[in-house]
XYZ file of C-alpha atoms in Angstrom:
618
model
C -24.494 34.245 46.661
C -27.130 34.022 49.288
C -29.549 36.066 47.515
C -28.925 33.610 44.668
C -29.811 30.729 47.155
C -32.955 32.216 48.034
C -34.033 32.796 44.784
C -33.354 29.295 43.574
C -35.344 27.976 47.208
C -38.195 30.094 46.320
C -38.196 28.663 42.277
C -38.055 25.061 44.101
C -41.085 25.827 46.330
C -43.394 26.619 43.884
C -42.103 23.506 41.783
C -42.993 21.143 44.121
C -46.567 22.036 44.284
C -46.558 21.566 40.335
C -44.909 18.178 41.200
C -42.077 18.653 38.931
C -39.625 18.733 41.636
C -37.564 15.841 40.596
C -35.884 17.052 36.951
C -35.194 20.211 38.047
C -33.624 19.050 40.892
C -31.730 16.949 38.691
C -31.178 20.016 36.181
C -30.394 22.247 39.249
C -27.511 19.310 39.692
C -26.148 19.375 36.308
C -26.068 22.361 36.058
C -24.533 24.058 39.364
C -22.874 20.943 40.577
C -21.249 19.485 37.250
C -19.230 16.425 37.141
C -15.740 17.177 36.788
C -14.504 13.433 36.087
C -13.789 14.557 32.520
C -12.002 17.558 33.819
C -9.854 15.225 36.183
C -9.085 12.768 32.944
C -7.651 15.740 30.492
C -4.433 14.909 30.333
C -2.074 18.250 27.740
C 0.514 16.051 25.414
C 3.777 15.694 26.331
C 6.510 17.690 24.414
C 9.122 15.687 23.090
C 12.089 17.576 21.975
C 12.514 16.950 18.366
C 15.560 15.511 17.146
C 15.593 17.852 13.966
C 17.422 20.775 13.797
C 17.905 23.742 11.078
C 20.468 26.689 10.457
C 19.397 29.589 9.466
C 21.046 33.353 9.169
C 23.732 31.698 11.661
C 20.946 30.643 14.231
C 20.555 27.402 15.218
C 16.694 25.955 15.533
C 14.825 22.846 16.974
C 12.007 22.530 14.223
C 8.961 21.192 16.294
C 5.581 20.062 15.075
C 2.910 20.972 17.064
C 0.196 18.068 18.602
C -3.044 18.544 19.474
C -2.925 20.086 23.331
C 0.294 21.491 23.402
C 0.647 25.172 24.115
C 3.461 27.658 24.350
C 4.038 27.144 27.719
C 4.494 23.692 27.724
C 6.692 23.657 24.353
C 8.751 26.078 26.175
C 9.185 24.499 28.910
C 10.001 21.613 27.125
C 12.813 23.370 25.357
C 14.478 25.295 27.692
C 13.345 28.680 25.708
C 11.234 31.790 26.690
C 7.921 32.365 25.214
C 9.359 35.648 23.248
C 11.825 34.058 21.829
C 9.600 31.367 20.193
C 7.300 33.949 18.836
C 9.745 35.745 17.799
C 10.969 33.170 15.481
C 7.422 32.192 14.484
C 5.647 35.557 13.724
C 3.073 33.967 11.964
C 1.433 32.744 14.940
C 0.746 35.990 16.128
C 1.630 38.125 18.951
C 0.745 36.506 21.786
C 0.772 33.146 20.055
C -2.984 33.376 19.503
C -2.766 31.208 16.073
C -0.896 28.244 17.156
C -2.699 25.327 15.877
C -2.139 21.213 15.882
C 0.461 20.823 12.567
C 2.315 24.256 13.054
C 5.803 23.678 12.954
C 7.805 25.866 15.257
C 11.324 26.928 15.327
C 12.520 26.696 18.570
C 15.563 28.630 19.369
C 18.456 25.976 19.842
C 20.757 28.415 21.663
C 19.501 30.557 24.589
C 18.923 34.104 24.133
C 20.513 36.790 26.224
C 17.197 37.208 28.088
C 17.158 33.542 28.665
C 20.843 33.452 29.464
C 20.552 35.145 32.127
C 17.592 33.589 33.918
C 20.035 30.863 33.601
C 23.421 29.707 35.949
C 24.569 26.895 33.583
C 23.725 25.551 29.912
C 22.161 22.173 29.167
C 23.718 19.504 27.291
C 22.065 20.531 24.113
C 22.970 24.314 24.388
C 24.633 25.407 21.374
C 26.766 28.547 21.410
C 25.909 31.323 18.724
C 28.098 30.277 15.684
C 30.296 32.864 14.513
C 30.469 34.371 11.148
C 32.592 32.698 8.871
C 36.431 34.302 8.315
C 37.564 35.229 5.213
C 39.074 32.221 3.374
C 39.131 28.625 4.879
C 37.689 28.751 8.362
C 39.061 27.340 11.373
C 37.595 23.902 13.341
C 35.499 25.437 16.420
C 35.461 24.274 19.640
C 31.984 23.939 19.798
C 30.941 20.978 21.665
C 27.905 21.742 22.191
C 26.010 20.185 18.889
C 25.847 15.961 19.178
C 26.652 16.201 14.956
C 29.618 13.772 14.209
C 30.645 17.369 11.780
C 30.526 19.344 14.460
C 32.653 22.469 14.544
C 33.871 22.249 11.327
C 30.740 23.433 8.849
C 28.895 25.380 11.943
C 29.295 28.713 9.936
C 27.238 27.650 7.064
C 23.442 28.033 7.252
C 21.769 24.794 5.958
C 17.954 23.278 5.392
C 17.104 19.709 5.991
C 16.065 17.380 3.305
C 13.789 14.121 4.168
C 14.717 11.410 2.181
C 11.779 9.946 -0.104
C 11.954 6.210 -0.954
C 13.056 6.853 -4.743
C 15.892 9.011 -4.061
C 19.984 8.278 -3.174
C 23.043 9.801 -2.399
C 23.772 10.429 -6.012
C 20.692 11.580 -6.774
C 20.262 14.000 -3.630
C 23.879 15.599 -4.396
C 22.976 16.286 -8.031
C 19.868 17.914 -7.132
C 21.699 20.367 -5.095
C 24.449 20.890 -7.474
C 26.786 19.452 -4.825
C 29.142 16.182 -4.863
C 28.512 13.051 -2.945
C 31.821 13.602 -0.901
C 30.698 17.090 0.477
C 26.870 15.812 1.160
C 28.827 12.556 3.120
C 31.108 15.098 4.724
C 28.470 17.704 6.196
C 26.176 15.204 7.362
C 28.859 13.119 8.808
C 27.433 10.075 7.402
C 28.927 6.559 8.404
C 27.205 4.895 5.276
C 26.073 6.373 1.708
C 23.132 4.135 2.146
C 20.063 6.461 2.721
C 17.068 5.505 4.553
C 13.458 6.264 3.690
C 12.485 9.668 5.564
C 16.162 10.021 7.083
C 16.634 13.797 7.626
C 19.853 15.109 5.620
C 21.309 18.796 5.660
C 21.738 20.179 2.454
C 23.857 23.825 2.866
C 22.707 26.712 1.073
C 23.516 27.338 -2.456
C 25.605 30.341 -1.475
C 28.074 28.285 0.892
C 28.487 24.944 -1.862
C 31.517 26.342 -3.579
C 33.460 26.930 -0.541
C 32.526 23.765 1.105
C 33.654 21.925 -1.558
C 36.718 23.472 -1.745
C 37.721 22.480 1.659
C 36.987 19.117 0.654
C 38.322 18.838 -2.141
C 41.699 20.667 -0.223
C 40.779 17.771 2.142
C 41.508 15.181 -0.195
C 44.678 16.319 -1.142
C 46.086 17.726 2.194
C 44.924 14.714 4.538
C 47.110 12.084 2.030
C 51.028 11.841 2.760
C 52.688 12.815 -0.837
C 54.406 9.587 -1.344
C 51.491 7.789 -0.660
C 49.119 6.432 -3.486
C 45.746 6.750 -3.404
C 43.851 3.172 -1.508
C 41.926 1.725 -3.910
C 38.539 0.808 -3.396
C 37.718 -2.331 -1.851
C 35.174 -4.677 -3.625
C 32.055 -4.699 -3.565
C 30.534 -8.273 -2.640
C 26.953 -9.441 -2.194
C 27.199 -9.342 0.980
C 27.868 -5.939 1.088
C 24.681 -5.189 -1.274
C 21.518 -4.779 0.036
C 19.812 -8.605 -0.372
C 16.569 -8.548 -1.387
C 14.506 -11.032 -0.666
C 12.268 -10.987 -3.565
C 8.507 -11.843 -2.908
C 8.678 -15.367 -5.363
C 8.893 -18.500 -3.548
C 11.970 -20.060 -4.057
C 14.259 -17.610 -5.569
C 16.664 -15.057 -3.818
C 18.152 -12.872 -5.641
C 20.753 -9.729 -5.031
C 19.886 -6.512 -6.811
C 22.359 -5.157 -9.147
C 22.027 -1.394 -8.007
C 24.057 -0.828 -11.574
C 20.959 -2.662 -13.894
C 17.685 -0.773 -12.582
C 14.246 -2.530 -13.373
C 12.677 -0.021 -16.003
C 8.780 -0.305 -15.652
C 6.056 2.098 -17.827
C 2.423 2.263 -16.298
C 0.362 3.838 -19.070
C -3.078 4.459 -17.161
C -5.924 6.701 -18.206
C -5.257 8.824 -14.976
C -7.393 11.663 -16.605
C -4.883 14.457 -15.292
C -4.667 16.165 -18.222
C -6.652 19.192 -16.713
C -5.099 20.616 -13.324
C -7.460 20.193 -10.147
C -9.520 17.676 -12.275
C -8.381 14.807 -9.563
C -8.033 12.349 -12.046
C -9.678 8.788 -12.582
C -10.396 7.735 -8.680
C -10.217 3.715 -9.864
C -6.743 4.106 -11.886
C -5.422 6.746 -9.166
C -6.157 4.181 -6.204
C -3.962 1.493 -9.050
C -1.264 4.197 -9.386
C -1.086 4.816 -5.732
C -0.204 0.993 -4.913
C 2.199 0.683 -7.351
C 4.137 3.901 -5.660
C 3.892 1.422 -2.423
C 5.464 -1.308 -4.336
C 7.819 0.385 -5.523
C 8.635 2.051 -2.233
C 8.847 -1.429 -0.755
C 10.873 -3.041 -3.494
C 13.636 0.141 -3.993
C 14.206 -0.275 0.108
C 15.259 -4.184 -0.455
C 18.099 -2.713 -2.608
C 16.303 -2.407 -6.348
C 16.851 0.447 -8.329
C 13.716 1.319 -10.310
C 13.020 3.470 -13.087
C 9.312 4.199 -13.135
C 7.990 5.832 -16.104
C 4.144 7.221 -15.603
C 2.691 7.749 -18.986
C -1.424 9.190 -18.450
C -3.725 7.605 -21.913
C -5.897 11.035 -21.703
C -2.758 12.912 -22.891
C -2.544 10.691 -26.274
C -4.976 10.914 -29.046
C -4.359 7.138 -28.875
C -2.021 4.497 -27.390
C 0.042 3.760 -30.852
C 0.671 7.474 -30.364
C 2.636 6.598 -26.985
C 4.482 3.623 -28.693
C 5.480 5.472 -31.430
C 6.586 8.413 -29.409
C 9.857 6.198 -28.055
C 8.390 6.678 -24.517
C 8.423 3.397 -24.297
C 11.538 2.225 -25.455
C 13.911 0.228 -23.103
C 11.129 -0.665 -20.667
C 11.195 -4.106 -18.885
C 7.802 -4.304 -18.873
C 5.047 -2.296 -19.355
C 2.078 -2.327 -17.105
C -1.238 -1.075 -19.145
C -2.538 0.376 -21.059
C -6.156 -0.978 -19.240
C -8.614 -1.547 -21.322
C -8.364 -4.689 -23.928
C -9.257 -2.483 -27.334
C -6.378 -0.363 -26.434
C -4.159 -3.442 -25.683
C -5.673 -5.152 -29.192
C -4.512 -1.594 -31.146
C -0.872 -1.143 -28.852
C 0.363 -4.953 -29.277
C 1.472 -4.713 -32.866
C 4.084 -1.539 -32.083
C 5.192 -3.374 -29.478
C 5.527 -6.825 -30.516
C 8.089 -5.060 -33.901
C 9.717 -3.250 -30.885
C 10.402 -5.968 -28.384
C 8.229 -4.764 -25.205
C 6.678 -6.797 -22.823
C 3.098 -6.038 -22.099
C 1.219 -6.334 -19.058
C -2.345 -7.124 -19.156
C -3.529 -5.844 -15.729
C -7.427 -5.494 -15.400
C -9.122 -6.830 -18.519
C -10.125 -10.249 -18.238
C -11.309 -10.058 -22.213
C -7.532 -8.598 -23.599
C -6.878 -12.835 -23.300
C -8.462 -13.276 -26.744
C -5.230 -11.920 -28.342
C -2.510 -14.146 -26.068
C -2.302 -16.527 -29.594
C -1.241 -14.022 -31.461
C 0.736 -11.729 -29.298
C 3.818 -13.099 -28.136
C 4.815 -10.079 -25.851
C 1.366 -10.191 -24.062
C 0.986 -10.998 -20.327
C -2.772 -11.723 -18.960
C -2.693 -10.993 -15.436
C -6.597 -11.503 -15.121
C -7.197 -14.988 -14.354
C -9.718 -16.042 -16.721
C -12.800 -18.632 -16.027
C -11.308 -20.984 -17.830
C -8.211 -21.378 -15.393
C -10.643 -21.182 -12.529
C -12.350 -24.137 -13.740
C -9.358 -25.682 -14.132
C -7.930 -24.842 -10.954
C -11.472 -26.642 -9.342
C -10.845 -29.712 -11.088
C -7.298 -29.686 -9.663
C -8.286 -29.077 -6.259
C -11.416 -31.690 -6.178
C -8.388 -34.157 -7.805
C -5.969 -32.783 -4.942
C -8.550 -33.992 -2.011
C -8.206 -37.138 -3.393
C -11.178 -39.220 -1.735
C -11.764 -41.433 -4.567
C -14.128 -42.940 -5.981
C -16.842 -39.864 -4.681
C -19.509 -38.226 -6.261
C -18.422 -35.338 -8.977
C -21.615 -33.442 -10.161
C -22.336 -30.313 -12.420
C -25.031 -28.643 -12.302
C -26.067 -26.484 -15.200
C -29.397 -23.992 -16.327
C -31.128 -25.774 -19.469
C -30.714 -23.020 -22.246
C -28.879 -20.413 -22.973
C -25.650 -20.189 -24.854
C -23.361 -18.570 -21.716
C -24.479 -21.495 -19.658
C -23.649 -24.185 -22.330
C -20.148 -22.390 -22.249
C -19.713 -22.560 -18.709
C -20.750 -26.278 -18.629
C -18.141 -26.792 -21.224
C -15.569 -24.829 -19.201
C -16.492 -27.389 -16.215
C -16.571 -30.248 -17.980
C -13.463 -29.657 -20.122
C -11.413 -29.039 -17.011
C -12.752 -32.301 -15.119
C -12.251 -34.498 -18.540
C -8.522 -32.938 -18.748
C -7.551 -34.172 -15.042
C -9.752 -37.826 -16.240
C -12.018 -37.241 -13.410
C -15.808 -39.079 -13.888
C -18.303 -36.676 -13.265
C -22.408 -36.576 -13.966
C -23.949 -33.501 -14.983
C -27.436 -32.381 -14.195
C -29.385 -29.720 -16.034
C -32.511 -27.944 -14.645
C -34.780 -25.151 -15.436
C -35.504 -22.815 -12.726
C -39.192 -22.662 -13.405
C -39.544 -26.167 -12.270
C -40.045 -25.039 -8.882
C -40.074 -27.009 -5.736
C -38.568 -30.852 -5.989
C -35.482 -30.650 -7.268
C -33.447 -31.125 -4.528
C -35.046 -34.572 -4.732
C -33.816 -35.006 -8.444
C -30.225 -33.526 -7.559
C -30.054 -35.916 -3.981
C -30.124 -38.825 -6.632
C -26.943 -38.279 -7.032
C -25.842 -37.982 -4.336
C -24.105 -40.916 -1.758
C -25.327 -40.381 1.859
C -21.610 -42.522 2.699
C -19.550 -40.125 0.645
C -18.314 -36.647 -0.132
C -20.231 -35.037 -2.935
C -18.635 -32.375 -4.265
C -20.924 -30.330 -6.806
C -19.790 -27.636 -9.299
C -22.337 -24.957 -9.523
C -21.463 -24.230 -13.750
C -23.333 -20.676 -14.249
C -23.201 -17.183 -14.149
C -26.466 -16.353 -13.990
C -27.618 -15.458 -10.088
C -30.966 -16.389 -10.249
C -29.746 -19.995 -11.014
C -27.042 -19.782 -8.583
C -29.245 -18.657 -5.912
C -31.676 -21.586 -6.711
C -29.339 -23.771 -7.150
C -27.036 -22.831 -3.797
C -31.136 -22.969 -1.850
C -31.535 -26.666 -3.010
C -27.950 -27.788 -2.281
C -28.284 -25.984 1.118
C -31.869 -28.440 2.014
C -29.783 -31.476 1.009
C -26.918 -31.139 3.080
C -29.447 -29.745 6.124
C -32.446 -31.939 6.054
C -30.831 -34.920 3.916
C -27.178 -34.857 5.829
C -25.500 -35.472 2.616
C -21.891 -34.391 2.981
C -21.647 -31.369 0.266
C -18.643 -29.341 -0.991
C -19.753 -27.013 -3.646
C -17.572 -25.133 -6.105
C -17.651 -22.123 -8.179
C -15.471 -19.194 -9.911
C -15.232 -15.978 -8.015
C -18.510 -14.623 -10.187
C -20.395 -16.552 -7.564
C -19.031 -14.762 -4.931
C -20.234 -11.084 -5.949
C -24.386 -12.426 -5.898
C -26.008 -10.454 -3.147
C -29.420 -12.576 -3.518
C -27.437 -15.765 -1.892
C -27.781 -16.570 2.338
C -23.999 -16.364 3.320
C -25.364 -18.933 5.532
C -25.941 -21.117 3.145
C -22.239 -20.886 1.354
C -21.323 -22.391 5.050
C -23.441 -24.881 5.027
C -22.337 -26.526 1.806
C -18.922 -25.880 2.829
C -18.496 -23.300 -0.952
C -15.274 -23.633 -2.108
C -14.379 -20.932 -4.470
C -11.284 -20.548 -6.624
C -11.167 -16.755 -6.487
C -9.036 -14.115 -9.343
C -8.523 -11.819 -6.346
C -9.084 -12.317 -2.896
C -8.055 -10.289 0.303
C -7.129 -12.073 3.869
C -6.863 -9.513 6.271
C -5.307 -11.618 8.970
C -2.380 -11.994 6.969
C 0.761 -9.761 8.662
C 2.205 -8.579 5.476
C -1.772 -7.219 4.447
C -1.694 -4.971 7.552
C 1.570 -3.561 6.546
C 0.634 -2.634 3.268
C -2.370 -1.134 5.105
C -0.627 0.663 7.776
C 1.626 2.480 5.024
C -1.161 2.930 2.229
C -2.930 4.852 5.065
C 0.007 6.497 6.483
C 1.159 8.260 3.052
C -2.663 8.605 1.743
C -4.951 8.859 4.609
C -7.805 7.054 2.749
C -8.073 3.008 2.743
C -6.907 0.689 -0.019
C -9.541 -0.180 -2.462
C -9.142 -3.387 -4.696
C -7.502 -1.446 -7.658
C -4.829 -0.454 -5.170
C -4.018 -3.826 -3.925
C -3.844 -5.036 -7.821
C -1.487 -2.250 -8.112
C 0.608 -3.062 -5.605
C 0.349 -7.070 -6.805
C 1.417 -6.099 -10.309
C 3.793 -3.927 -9.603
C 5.902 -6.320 -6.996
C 6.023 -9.189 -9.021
C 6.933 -7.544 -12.574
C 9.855 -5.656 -10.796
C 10.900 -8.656 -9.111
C 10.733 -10.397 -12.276
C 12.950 -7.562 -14.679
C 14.790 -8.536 -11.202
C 15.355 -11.904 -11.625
C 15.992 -12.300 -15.182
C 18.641 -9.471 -14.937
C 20.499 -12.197 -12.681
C 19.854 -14.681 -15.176
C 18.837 -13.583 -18.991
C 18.063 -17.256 -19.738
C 15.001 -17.424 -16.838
C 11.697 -17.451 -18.645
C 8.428 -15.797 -17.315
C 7.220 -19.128 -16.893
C 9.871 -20.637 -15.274
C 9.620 -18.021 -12.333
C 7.793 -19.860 -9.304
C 4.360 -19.267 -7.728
C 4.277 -15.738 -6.438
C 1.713 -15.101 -3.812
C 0.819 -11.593 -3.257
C -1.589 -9.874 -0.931
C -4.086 -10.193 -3.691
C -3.578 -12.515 -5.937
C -1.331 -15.364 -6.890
C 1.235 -15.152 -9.935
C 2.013 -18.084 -11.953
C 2.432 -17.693 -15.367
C 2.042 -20.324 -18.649
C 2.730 -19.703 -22.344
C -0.342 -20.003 -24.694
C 0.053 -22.213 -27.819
C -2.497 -22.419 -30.419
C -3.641 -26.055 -31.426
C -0.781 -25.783 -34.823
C 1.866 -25.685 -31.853
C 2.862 -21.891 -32.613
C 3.778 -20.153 -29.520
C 1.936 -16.856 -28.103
C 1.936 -14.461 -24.947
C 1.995 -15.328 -20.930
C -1.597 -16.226 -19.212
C -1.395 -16.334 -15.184
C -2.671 -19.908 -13.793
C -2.396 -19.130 -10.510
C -6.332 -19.168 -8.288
C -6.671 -17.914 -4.881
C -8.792 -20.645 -3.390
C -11.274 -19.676 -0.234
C -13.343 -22.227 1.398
C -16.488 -21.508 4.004
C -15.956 -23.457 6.834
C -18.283 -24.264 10.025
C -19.096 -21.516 12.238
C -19.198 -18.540 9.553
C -15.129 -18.820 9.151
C -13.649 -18.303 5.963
C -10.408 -19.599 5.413
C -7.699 -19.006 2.751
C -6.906 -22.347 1.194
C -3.145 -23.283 1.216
């Protein structure tokens, strides 16, 4: 060491004459003298002793995920077990447990081994003895106390696996899986109630113990019963005892019937028909938010059916309607694209099957003549209608109602038309005013004619085409900053996509937009359906998953609610607000009175307030 010192004194000397002490006196720092704060703040994760436990060949096991941090010592430590015994029961991680990693899962002896036995005086609470073999014929109840199972002692002979309960399955549907009866799965697991609860961890015994565990209960049944005693018949099953389901439509509650599930079809081009392809990301991400849905909705006590049907597999979608594949359904949700919907409609109209319109705005051309069609896209003419009802709702009468429209152009004559139609059909007086772009500079002078420096002016910006919108938007912006004038613009949601336009200036005159599909993030029941959406895909939602989701909820709460009442109509089911979209649903008529399919009403309206906030409009 002191020849080290030396050295490094002699390096310094000749430094400083090159004046270049200072950085190497700060390397010489970092380097010999480093800071050990971070050293100080590592902190190993704590072992929690799992709560899981596994038979197998008549050992009993903790089954322990690992975290990053841990090591064998500490697990062991944690569980009372040597670090031989643990590799010996995990010989995949190596000898010396040199390939643990974060996400093994370890068996962890549950009883002590010899060696460890007799390190130790006394066994813990959750020491279990070494079961026994099994006797010939129908064993004996054990004295074990040592396992905190309410069926302790009685099945500890028979080597089991566990089984995590997914949100689709039952009791019912668990036992006949494993070739078992309900009884025996309720008796092994001890169960208080055969209500099962999303990831609840249930012991299935192995296939070569079944028949002799169901003997015993069935021997059970007959044994535990005084002869002269009849059999108690079941008591009756109330609402009260069913799972209530609040179902997400305002003013309607409704009770499942567990014994009439809700049979939906999603026929999406999912594109799986080659394996490892991954599939169509958009209609995956739709598929995926449905699952939530219907996660969500079968835990409120609904029993679903869900019938996944992939368009790619199909030389076309009369194919899949003439198959019978969907025969029965409640509703069916696809197919996506408004040709296919055009070419399916006629099958399913002769059949009786409700279809649901879920992306295409243009698949509302056929509502006249398809009485089993439901639009879910809100279309631009129920925006502008929804904008004539608001500026009507606001009520500050008489006030200044103004549309301003491109000159030219027949898609801007029909979204005047839209405007004006809607404003004429809640008898609101209104001016319109028509300018050409080119014009230039000045015609936020023509527009603030208009306009009442004493009054609210609300203005409908009627176009879809963003270079108007953004010159339009610029002018109103100069009228309401220079001029004062108190503006509320409105628009559909195509206004809301232009990337040319200031966001400043949709503040300034205070946009109001009546939105197809709008996300608040603020809103608690959003987060959830983000915290589980990332929890059981690890990615984020995208828009096609939240429509999903949307669709999903509301058509299996509406097979639902007309199960509970066959006479409710689709349009007689209240506004529905998902995390979305809103649900409100009309029946089209054509102008001879003859009735056709469902068209959703129901806007999301946004306004941009003061100070950059944008606020969901109730």
């Amino acid at each position: 060491m002191e020849k080290f010192l030396r050295q490094a004194c002699r390096f310094l000397r000749k430094t400083i004459k090159m004046k270049r002490i200072l950085p190497l006196l700060l390397l010489f720092a970092f380097t010999f003298f480093p800071d050990t704060s971070h050293a100080q703040a590592y902190q190993a994760t704590p072992v929690t002793v799992s709560t899981e436990k596994v038979r197998i060949g008549g050992k009993l096991y903790y089954s322990h995920k690992v975290l990053e941090k841990q090591t064998l010592y500490s697990i062991s430590k944690a569980y009372g077990a040597t670090i031989e015994d643990i590799i010996k029961a995990n010989p995949s991680i190596g000898e010396k447990g040199e390939h643990l990693r974060a996400g093994t899962v370890l068996l962890i002896p549950a009883e002590p081994s010899e060696a460890q036995d007799r390190k130790t005086s006394s066994k813990t609470a959750d020491t279990v003895k070494t079961a026994a073999q099994a006797p010939p014929g129908t064993p004996e109840k054990s004295n074990d106390t040592g396992d905190d199972d309410k069926d302790k002692g009685r099945f500890d002979w028979a080597d089991y696996s566990i089984h995590t309960v997914k949100w689709y399955e039952n009791l019912q549907s668990i036992a006949r899986k494993y070739g078992m009866s309900e009884e025996l799965l309720v008796e092994f697991n001890g169960l208080e109630s055969t209500v099962l609860r999303k990831r609840q961890k249930i012991k299935i015994p192995d296939a070569e113990f079944i028949p002799r565990l169901q003997a015993m209960i069935e021997s059970g049944k007959k044994n535990d019963r005084p002869a002269d005693e009849a059999p108690a018949e079941s008591p009756a099953v109330t609402a009260a005892d069913t799972v209530a389901a609040a179902l997400p439509v305002d003013g309607l509650y409704v009770v499942p019937d567990p014994d009439a599930p809700v049979r939906i079809a999603l026929v999406l081009p999912l594109d799986c028909v080659f394996e490892g392809s991954g599939g169509n990301t958009n209609y995956m991400d739709f598929y995926s938010g449905a699952l939530v849905a219907a996660k969500n909705m079968s835990e409120k006590g609904v029993s679903i059916e869900l019938n996944v049907i992939d368009t790619q597999e199909y030389n076309s979608v009369s194919e899949i309607a003439e198959s019978g594949r969907l025969d029965g359904s409640d509703y069916v949700i696809g197919p996506v694209h408004a040709k296919q919907i055009q070419e399916i409609l006629p099958l399913c109209e002769s059949k009786g099957i409700d279809i649901v319109s879920p992306l295409d705005p243009k698949a509302a051309e056929y509502l006249e003549n398809g009485t089993r069609l439901i639009q879910v896209p809100l279309s631009a003419d129920n925006q502008y209608e929804d904008i004539a009802a608001w500026i009507q709702e606001e009520g500050d009468f008489p006030c200044t109602v103004l549309v301003l429209a491109e000159v030219g152009g027949e898609s801007t004559v029909a979204e005047m038309e839209k405007a004006t139609g809607a404003l004429q059909g809640k008898n609101i007086d209104y001016k319109v005013f028509s300018y050409n772009i080119l014009q230039g500079r000045g015609v936020e002078q023509s527009i603030g004619r208009y306009f009442d420096s004493l009054k609210t002016n609300r203005v409908i910006i009627a176009s879809e085409n963003e270079a108007f919108v953004n010159d339009a938007v610029r002018n109103l912006n100069t009228l309401r900053t220079i001029n004062k004038y108190d503006i509320h613009a409105y628009g559909t949601a195509r206004l809301r996509g232009f990337e040319t336009i200031e966001p400043e200036h949709f503040h300034n005159i205070n946009m109001h937009l009546s939105m197809a599909y709008y996300v608040d993030y603020g809103d608690p029941e959003t987060m959830e359906f983000l915290r589980e959406y990332r929890a059981l895909f690890n990615a984020e939602p995208t828009p096609f998953a939240f429509q999903g989701y949307d669709i999903f909820t509301f058509f299996t709460a509406a097979a639902a609610i007309q199960k509970q009442n066959v006479t409710t109509m689709l349009e007689d089911i209240p506004t529905a607000r998902l995390l979305q979209s809103d649900m409100k649903f009309r029946r089209e008529t054509d102008g001879y009175g003859r009735i056709g399919g469902y068209e959703n009403t129901a806007a999301r309206r946004i306004v941009y307030g003061d100070n950059y906030s944008m606020a969901v409009y109730e």
